[in-house]
XYZ file of C-alpha atoms in Angstrom:
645
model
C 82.787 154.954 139.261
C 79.919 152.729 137.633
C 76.534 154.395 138.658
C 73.758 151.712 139.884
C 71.645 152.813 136.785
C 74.430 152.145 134.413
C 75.374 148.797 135.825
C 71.795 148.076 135.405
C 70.822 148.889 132.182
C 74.469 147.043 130.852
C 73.067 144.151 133.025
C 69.593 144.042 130.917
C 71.883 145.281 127.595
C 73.935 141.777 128.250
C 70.892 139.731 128.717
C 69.412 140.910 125.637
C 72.552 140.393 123.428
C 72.025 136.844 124.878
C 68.276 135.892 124.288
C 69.507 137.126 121.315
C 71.818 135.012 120.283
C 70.093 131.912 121.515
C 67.175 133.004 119.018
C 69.889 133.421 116.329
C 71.020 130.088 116.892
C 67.894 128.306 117.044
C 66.665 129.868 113.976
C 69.699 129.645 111.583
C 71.959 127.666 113.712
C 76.080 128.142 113.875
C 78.332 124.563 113.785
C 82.438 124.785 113.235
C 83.722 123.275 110.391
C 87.128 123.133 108.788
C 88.110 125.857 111.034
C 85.278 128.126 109.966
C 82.139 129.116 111.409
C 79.125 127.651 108.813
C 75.726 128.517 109.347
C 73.006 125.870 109.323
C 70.802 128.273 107.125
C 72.685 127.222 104.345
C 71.519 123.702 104.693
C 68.426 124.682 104.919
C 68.330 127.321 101.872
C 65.822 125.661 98.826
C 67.202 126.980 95.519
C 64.070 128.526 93.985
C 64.893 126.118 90.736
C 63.364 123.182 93.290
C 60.530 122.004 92.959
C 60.615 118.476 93.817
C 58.103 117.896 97.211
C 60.443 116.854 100.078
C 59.421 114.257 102.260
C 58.271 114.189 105.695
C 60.457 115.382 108.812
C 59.832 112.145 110.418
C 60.866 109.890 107.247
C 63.450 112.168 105.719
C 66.161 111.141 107.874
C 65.720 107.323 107.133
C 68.588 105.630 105.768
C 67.925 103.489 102.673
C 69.536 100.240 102.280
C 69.918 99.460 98.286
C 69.752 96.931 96.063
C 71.449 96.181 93.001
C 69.252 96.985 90.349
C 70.920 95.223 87.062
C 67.767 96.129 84.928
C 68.218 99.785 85.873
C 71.778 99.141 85.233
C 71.736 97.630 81.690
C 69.132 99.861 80.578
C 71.778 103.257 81.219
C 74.317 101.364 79.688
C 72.532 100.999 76.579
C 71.786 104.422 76.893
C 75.598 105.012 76.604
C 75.263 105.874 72.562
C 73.100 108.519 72.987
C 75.295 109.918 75.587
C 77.954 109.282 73.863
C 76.373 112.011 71.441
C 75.770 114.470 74.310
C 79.314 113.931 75.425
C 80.278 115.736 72.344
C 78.323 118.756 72.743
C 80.176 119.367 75.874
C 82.027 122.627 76.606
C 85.084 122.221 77.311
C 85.695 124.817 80.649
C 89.481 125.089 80.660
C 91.690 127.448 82.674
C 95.599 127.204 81.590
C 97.442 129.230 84.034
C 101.255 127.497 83.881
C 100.592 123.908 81.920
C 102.818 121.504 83.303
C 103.486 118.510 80.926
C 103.299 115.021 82.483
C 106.527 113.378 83.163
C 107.744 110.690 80.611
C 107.773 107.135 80.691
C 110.708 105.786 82.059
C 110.621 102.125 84.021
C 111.513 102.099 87.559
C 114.496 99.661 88.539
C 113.459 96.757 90.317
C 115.817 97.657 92.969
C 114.035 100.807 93.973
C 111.097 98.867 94.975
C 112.593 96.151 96.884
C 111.818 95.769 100.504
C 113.165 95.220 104.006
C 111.496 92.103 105.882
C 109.990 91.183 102.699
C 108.735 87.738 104.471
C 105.889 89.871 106.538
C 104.560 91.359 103.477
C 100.455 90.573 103.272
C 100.157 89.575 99.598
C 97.579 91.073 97.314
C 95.426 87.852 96.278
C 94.911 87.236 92.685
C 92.080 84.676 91.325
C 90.821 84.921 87.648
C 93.260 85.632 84.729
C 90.544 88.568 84.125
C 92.013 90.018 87.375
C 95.387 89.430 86.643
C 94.811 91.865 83.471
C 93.416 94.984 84.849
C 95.534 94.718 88.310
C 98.860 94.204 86.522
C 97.998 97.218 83.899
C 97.483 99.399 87.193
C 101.014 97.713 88.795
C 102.692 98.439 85.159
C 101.237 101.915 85.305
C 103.614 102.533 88.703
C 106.855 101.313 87.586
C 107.023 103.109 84.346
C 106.410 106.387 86.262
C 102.277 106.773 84.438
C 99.680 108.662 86.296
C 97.900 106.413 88.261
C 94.319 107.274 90.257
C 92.643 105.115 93.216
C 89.176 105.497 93.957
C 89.194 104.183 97.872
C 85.207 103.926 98.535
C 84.522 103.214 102.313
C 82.489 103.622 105.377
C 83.793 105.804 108.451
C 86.919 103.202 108.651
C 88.434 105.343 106.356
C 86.438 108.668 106.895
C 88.713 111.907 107.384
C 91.310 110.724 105.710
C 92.286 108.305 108.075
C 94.293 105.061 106.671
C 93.849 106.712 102.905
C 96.377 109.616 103.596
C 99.145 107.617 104.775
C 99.078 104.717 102.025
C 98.592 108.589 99.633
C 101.715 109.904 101.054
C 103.646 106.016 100.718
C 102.321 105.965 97.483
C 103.802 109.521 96.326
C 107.012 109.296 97.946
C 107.715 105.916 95.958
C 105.687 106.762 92.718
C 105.744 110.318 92.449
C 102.371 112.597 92.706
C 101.097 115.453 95.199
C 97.966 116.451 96.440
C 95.006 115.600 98.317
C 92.553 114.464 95.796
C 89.120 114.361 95.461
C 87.472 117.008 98.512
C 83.626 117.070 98.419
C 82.129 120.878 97.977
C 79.906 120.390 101.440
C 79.029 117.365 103.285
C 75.097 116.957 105.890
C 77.558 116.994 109.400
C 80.235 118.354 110.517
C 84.521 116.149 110.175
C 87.855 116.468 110.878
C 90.402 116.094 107.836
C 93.926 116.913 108.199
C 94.656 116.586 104.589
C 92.665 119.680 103.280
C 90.332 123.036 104.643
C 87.301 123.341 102.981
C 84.862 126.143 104.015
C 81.103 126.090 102.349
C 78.669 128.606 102.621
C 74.810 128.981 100.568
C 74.474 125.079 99.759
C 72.189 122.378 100.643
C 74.355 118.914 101.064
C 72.140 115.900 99.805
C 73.156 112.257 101.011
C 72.386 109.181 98.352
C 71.589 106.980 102.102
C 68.842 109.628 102.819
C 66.681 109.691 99.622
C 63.411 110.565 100.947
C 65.046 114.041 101.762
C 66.314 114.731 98.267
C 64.950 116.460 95.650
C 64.394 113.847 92.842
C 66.961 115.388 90.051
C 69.462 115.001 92.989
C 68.921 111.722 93.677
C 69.332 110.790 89.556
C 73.043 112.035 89.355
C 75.100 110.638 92.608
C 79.069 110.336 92.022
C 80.234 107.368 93.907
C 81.251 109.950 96.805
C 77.628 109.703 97.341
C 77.448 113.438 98.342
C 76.023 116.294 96.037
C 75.688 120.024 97.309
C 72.975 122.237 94.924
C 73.424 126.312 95.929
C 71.868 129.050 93.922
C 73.597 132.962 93.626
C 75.856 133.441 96.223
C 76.626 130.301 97.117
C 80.266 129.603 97.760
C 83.114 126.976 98.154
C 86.836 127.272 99.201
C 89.401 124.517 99.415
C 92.674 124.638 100.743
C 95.686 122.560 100.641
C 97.785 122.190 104.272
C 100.558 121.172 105.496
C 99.718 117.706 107.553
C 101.882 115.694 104.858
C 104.958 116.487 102.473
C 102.905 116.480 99.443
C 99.515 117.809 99.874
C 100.596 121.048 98.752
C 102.458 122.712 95.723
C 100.030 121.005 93.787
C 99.850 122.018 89.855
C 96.157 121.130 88.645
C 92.651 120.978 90.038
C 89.658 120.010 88.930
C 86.035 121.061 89.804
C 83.194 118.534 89.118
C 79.699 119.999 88.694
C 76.052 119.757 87.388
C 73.305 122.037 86.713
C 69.694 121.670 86.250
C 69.756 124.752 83.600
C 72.116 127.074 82.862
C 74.264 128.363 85.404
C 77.470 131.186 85.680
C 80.211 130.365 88.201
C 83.411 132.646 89.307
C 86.314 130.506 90.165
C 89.351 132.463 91.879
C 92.846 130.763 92.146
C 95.290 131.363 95.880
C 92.939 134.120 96.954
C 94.106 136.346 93.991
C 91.686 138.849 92.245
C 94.202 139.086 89.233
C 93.661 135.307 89.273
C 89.530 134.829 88.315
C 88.197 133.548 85.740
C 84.298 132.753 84.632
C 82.504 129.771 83.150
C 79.103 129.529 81.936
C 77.621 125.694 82.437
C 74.940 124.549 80.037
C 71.937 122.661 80.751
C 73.500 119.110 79.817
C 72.213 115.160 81.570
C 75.971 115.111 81.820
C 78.657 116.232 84.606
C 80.826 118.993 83.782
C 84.533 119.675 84.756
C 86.353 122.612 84.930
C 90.170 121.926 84.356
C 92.801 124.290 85.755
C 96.563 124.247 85.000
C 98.789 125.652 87.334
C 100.176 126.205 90.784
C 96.984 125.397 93.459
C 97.301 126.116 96.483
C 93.678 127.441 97.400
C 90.683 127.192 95.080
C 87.490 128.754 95.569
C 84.084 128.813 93.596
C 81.047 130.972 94.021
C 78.064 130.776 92.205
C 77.113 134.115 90.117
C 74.202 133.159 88.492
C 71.366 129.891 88.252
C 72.019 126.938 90.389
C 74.467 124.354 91.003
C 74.884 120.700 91.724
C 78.525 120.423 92.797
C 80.054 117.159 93.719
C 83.380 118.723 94.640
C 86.881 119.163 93.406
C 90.252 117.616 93.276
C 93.356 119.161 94.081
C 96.761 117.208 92.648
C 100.036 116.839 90.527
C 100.691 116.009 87.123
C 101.871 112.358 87.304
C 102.690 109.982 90.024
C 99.584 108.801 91.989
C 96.339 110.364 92.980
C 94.225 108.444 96.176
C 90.609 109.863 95.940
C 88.962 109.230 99.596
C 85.473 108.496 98.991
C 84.349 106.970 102.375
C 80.561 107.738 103.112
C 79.513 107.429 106.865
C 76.791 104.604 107.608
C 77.302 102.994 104.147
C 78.159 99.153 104.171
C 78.700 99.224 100.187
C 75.215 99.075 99.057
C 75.157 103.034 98.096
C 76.871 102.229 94.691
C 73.523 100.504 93.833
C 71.876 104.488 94.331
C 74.574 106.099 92.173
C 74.143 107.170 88.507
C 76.612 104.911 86.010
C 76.309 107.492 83.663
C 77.457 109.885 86.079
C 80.519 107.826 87.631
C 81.213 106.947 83.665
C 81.543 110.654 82.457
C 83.580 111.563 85.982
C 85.528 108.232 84.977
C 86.518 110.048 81.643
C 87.871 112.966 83.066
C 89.599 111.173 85.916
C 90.585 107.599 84.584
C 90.810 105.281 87.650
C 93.141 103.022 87.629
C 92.148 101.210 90.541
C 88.721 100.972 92.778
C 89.377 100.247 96.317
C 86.228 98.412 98.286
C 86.472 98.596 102.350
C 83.300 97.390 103.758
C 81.899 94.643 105.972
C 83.017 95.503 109.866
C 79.495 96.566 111.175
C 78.292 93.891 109.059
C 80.103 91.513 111.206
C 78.366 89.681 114.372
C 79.824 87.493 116.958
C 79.229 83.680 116.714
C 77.990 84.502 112.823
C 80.041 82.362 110.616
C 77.157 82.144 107.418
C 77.528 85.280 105.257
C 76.201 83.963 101.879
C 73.713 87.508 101.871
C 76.563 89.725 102.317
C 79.101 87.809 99.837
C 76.592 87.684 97.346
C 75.763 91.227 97.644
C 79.594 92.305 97.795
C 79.409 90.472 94.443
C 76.728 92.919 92.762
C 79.281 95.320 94.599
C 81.899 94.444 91.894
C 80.236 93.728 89.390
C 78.838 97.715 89.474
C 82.074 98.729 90.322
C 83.576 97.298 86.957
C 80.159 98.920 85.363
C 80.781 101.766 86.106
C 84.520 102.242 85.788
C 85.266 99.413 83.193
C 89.214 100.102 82.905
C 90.366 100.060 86.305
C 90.852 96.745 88.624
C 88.716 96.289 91.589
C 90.494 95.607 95.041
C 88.429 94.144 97.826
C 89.859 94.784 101.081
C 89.000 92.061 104.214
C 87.394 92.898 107.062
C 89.840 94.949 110.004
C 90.296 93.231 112.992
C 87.538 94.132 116.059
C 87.029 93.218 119.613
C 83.797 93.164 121.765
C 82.583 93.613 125.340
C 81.819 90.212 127.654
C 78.302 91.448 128.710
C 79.052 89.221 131.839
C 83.338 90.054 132.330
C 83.172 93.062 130.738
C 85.933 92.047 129.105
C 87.462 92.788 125.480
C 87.937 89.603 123.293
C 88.281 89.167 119.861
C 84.770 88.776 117.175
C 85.404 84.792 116.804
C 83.157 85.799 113.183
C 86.114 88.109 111.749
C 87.744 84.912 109.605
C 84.154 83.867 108.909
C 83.706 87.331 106.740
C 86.872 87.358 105.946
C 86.514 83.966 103.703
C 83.037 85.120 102.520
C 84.669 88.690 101.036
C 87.305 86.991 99.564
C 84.901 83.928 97.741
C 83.038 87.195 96.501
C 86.849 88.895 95.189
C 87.903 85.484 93.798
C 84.662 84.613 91.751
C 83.915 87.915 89.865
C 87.467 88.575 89.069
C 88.689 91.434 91.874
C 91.812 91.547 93.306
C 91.492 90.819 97.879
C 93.891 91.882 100.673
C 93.682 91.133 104.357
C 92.825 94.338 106.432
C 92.918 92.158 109.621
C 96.130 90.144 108.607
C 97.404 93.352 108.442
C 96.641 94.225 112.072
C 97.301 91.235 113.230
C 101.177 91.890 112.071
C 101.007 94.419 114.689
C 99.760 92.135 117.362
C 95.895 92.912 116.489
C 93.173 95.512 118.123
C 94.706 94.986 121.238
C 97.726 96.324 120.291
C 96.018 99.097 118.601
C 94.547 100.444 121.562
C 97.128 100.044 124.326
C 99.047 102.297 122.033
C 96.302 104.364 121.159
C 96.156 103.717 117.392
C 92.350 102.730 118.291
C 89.537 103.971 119.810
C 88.416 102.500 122.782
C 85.579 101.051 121.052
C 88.272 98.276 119.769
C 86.379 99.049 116.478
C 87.446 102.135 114.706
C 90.754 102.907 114.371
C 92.290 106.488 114.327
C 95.282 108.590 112.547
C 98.182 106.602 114.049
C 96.215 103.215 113.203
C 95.850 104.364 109.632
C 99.302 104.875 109.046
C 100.141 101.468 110.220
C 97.192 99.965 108.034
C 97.947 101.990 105.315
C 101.773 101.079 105.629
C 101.112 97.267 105.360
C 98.658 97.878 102.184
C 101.488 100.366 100.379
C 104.052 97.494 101.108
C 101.817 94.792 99.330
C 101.797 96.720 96.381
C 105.061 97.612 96.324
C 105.998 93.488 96.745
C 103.757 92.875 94.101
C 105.196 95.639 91.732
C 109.083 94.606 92.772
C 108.243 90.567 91.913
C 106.870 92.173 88.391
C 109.510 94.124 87.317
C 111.911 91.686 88.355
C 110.239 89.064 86.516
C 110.671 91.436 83.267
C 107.112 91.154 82.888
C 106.325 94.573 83.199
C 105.110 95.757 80.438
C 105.054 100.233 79.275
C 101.279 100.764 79.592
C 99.096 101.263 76.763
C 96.699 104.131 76.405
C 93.102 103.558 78.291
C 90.005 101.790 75.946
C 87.096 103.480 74.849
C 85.143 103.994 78.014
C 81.590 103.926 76.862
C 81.903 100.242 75.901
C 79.587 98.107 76.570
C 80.622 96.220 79.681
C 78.381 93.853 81.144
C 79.237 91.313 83.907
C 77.475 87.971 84.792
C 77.671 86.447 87.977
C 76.887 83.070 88.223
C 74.748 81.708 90.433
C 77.214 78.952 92.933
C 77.217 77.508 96.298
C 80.166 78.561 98.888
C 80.858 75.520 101.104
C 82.504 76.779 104.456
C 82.327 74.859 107.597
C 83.789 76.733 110.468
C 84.308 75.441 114.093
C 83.250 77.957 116.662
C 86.640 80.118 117.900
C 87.686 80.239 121.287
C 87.832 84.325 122.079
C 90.865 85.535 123.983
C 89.470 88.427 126.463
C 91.637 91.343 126.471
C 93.594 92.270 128.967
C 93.737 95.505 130.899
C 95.373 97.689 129.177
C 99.243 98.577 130.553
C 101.377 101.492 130.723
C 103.353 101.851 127.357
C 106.666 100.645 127.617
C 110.021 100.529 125.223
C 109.666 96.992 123.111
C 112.025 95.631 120.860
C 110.023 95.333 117.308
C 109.661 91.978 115.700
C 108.759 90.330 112.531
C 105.345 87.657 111.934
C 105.571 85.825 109.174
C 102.520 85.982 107.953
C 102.285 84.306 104.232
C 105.138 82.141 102.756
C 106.909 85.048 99.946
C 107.639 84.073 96.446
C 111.160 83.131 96.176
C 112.474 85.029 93.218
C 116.184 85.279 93.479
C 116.669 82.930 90.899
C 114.581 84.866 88.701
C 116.022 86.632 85.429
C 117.156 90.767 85.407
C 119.765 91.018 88.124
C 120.175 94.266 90.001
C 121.455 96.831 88.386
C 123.528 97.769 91.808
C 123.950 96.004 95.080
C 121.838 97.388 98.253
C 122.797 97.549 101.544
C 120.760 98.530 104.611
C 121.197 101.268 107.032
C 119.499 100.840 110.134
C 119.029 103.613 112.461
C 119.289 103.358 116.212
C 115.912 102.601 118.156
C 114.601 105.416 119.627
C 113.852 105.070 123.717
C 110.798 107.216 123.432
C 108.288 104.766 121.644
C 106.430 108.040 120.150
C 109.548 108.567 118.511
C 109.769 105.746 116.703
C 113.274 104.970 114.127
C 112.919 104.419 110.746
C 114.659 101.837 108.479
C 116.113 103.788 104.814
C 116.807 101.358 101.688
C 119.555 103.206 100.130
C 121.157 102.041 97.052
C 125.180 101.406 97.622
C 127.400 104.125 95.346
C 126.528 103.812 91.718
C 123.205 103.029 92.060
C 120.715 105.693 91.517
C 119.567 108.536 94.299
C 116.394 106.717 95.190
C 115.187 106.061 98.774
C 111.991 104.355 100.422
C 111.216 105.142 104.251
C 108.845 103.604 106.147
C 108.889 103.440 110.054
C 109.808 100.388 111.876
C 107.241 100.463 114.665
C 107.357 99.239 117.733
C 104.859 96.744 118.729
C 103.837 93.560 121.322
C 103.067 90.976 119.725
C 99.790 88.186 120.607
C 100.260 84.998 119.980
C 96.855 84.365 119.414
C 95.306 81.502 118.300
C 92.307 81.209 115.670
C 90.422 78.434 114.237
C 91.283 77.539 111.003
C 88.979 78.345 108.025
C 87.965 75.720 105.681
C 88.519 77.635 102.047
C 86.305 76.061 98.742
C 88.294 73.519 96.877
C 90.004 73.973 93.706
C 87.018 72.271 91.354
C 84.613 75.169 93.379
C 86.936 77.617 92.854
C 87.058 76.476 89.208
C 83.507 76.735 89.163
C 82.771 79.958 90.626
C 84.272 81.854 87.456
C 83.097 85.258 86.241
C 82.859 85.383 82.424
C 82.594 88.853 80.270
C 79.405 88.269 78.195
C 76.960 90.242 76.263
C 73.932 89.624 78.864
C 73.999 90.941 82.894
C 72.413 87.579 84.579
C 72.084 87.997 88.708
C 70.776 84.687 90.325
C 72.051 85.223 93.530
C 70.396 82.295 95.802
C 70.938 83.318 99.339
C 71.759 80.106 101.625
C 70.592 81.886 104.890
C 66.829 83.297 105.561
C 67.905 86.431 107.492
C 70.459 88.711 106.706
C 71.234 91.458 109.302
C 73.254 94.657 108.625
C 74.211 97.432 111.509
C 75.533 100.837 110.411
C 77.932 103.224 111.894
C-alpha cells in the first residue's frame, strides 16, 4: 500500500513534469503535422548565414498585395543571356538507381477518349489563334502518349490537394503517369493532404505574401509555389508517397529543387535504406539547382550536412503520362506571381517543362450586388501575361469563378452571389484578350445542381464557399471530361498532330496587352435563398445540357471498332454511388475510362443573362507577340476591393 509521503511527493513529481511541459511548449512550441510531431523551434531557427534585419513583430505578419511590375520583368528577361551563361556552369546532381526510359510515341485511338453524355460536357473556351497553338500542342501531347506537366496555381480552393488530385488521378488513368507531384519541403502552418506525408524538421518556411518577414535573398528567388524553406546542418526533410489514390505510389523518379546562398553538402537517402544514400555538393550559383533521381520512389528524404539551404521542395512521379503539380498558396488571389523570380520559375521550367499553367482565382474577390470588375480583369491580365513570361511553352488555362452562396443578414438565409456571372464574364474578357484558354468552374457546379447541392450532400463546407474532398472530385471530374472532349473532337478530326520537341526556353518572350474598354451591362439577379437543408435521399441522376456539343459524326477517321455501353445497376446507398465503364466491343483494344455517375438534385435556377462584348470588341481586344512589354491598363472603376481567405 501507497504511503501518504509517497503519494505526495508523486503528486508534486506530476505537477512538475507538467509546469514543465507547459514551459517546453511555450518556449519551442509542439504542432502535428503530416502525422508527425514538428517543433515550432524549427521555424524559429536563423541560419547563422542570415544576415538580412527582419522586420518588426507587429508588421511581419502583413500580407502584401502585388503588383505587376513589367519593368522589373523585362529587365530579368534581358538578363536571360547572361544566365543563359551561368546555366552552363551548372552541376549536373544526378542519381541513376534503375533508369526507366519514357514510353514511345504511339497516338491514342479516338475511340478511347470518347465519352458518355457527351452533351453535358463544359467546353474549354478558345479565343486567339495564339491560344489555339500552345493549348492544342498540350492536347496533342496526350493522345500520342508524351509526358505532359500542369502547373495548377490556386488559393485554398484547391489547397490540400483538394479538386487537383482527382482531375491527377482522371488524368493518369486515361493518359498514363503516377505520382503526386510537386510537395513543398515545409510550409508557415500546419494542412491536411491525402496525396503525400511530408515530415520537416530544422527549417524556417518563408511565405512570398509575408515579405516584411523574409530575409531579402529569400524574397529574390520565389518558385511560383510561393513557399521557400532555408535550414542550416541538421536540417531535414522526408516525403512519402500513400496510398489515398491508385497511382500516387510506385513512382520511378523524383526530383529535389533547391538553392543555396554559398556552398552547401546535402545527404539524400532513397525508401529509408542506408545502402541507398548518396551525397551532393551545391555550388554557390543565382540559379536553382535540381537533383534528379532514377528509380523506384517510394520515400525520399534530405538532410542537410553542411552550409545552408533554400529548398523549394520536391516532386515525386512516373516516367510519362501526366504530372499535376498543386501549387495553391493560402490567402493569394493571383497577385503573388507578380513577387516571384522569372528567372527562377524559368530555370525550374527547364527541368520540369510545363505543358500547361492552370489559373484558379477570383472567389473572395467576388462581392454581392458587384457586377464592375474592370480592376480585377485587368489585373488577371498582367496574371497571364507573367504566366506566359515565365513559362513561355506551355498554354495558360483560366478557370471561372466556383459557384458561392451567402447569408441574408435579415432571413438568415443561403442564396446565391447574384455577382458570380458578373466575374465570371470579366475572367473570361481577361482569357479571351491575351490569348489563354477559360473554363467554367461554376458551370461546372451548376451541372450538379450548384452549392446547394454541394452541401446537402456534404461535398461543401457549410460556409457554401469552400468546397471539400468529395466536391473536388466532382469539380475535378467535369474539368478532366472537358479535356478529354476536346482531345476526342481532335483526334477525330485527324488534326492531331505527334508533338515536336519544346523551343529554346530562354527566348525572349514579351507580351503586350493592349489597353481596351469591356462593355458589360448586367441587370441586377434575383437570388434564390436556400433552402433548409434535407435528409439525403436515393435520386435518380440526370443530365443538364449545359453548352450545345460540336456535332462531329460526319467528320473524317471512323472508329476503328464499335463501342457499346455497360451500365451498372444504381446503387441504393447514395455513398455508394455506380459507375458507368466505356468498354470497347471485342476487337477493339483493352482500354477503359471510369468515371462515377453521381447522384444529384438538380435546381432549376434561374440567372440573369450576361451581356458578352461583341464580335468587332472581341476583334479588338487582341494580344499580339511583340518585341516591347506595353501595360496601359485604364481601370473603369475608382475602388477596387479584394478579401483573402
Amino acid at each position: 500500500m501507497m504511503s501518504s509521503a509517497d503519494f505526495g511527493i508523486r503528486i508534486w513529481l506530476l505537477a512538475g513534469a507538467v509546469v514543465a511541459g507547459v514551459t517546453a511548449t511555450e518556449l519551442f512550441g509542439l504542432n502535428v503535422e503530416g502525422g508527425a510531431l514538428r517543433s515550432a523551434y524549427a521555424e524559429r531557427f536563423d541560419a547563422w548565414y542570415v544576415a538580412d534585419d527582419v522586420a518588426e513583430a507587429n508588421s511581419a505578419d502583413v500580407i502584401v498585395e502585388y503588383d505587376a511590375d513589367f519593368d522589373n520583368l523585362e529587365q530579368q528577361l534581358m538578363t536571360m543571356v547572361d544566365v543563359v551563361e551561368q546555366r552552363d556552369t551548372l552541376p549536373i546532381h544526378r542519381w541513376e538507381i534503375t533508369k526507366k526510359s519514357a514510353p514511345k510515341l504511339k497516338r491514342m485511338r479516338s475511340q478511347h477518349l470518347l465519352l458518355d453524355n457527351r452533351e453535358s460536357v463544359i467546353p474549354v473556351e478558345i479565343f486567339a489563334s495564339d491560344t489555339t497553338k500552345s493549348f492544342d500542342r498540350f492536347i496533342d501531347k496526350l493522345i500520342w502518349g508524351d509526358e505532359v506537366r500542369v502547373a495548377f496555381l490556386g488559393d485554398s480552393f484547391v489547397e490540400g490537394d483538394i479538386l487537383t488530385s482527382d482531375f491527377r488521378e482522371f488524368m493518369q488513368q486515361t493518359f498514363g503517369g503516377r505520382g503526386v507531384g510537386f510537395v513543398q519541403c515545409d510550409i508557415p502552418f500546419g494542412t491536411v493532404r491525402r496525396t503525400v506525408k511530408r515530415t520537416a524538421s530544422g527549417w524556417n518556411a518563408y511565405s512570398v505574401l509575408k515579405p516584411k518577414a523574409n530575409p531579402s535573398s529569400v524574397n529574390d528567388a520565389f518558385f511560383v509555389s510561393g513557399y521557400t524553406a532555408r535550414g542550416g546542418a541538421g536540417a531535414k526533410v522526408t516525403w512519402q508517397t500513400t496510398t489515398a489514390f491508385e497511382r500516387l505510389d510506385s513512382c520511378s523518379r523524383a526530383r529535389i529543387w533547391l538553392n543555396t546562398p554559398d556552398s552547401a553538402h546535402v545527404r539524400v537517402k532513397l525508401n529509408g535504406s542506408e545502402e541507398q544514400v548518396r551525397e551532393f555538393d551545391l555550388v554557390n550559383i543565382a540559379l536553382p539547382q535540381q537533383i534528379l533521381i532514377d528509380g523506384n520512389v517510394d520515400k525520399l528524404e534530405m538532410s542537410v550536412v553542411e552550409g545552408v539551404v533554400d529548398c523549394y521542395g520536391a516532386t515525386i512521379e512516373g516516367v510519362g503520362g501526366v504530372i499535376v503539380d498543386n501549387l495553391s498558396m493560402r490567402a493569394n488571389s493571383g497577385h503573388a506571381i507578380f513577387g516571384t523570380s522569372a528567372i527562377v520559375n524559368r530555370q525550374i521550367d527547364e527541368y520540369a517543362g510545363y505543358d500547361l499553367v492552370v489559373l484558379q482565382y477570383g472567389l473572395n474577390v467576388m462581392e454581392n450586388n458587384k457586377h464592375h470588375y474592370s480592376p480585377y480583369r485587368d489585373k488577371l491580365r498582367e496574371m497571364i501575361a507573367y504566366a506566359k513570361s515565365c513559362f513561355p511553352d506551355a498554354a495558360v488555362l483560366v478557370i471561372g469563378v466556383s459557384d458561392r452562396w451567402i447569408k441574408d443578414a435579415e432571413t438568415e438565409v443561403y442564396g446565391r452571389m447574384n455577382s458570380i456571372e458578373s466575374m465570371t464574364s470579366y475572367q473570361r474578357a481577361a482569357a479571351e484578350t491575351t490569348g489563354a484558354a477559360f473554363w467554367s468552374a461554376a458551370a461546372a457546379m451548376e451541372h450538379y445542381g450548384g452549392m446547394s447541392t454541394f452541401v446537402r450532400n456534404s461535398w461543401a463546407a457549410g460556409d457554401y464557399t469552400h468546397i471539400n474532398f468529395a466536391g473536388g472530385k466532382r469539380v475535378g471530374e467535369q474539368l478532366y471530361r472537358s479535356i478529354v472532349e476536346y482531345a476526342y473532337q481532335r483526334a477525330v478530326s485527324g488534326q492531331s498532330k505527334m508533338p515536336s520537341k519544346r523551343e529554346e526556353y530562354y527566348k525572349p518572350i514579351k507580351v503586350e496587352l493592349k489597353p481596351f474598354e469591356q462593355k458589360i451591362q448586367l441587370e441586377p439577379v434575383v437570388t434564390t435563398p436556400a433552402e433548409p437543408a434535407p435528409e439525403l435521399e436515393p435520386v435518380v441522376a440526370q443530365d443538364r445540357l449545359i453548352t450545345e456539343s460540336v456535332d462531329i459524326a460526319d467528320v473524317a477517321e471512323p472508329m476503328e471498332a464499335p463501342m457499346e455501353e455497360v451500365v451498372e445497376p444504381v446503387a441504393e446507398d447514395n455513398t455508394e454511388e455506380a459507375s458507368t465503364t466505356i468498354t470497347p466491343v471485342e476487337g477493339a483494344e483493352d482500354v477503359t475510362l471510369e468515371w462515377d455517375n453521381y447522384q444529384m438534385d438538380i435546381d432549376d435556377e434561374q440567372s440573369a443573362a450576361v451581356e458578352e462584348p461583341s464580335a468587332e470588341e472581341v476583334e479588338e481586344q487582341s494580344v499580339e507577340v511583340t518585341t516591347t512589354l506595353e501595360v496601359d491598363n485604364s481601370a473603369t472603376e475608382d475602388e477596387f476591393f479584394e478579401t483573402t481567405m
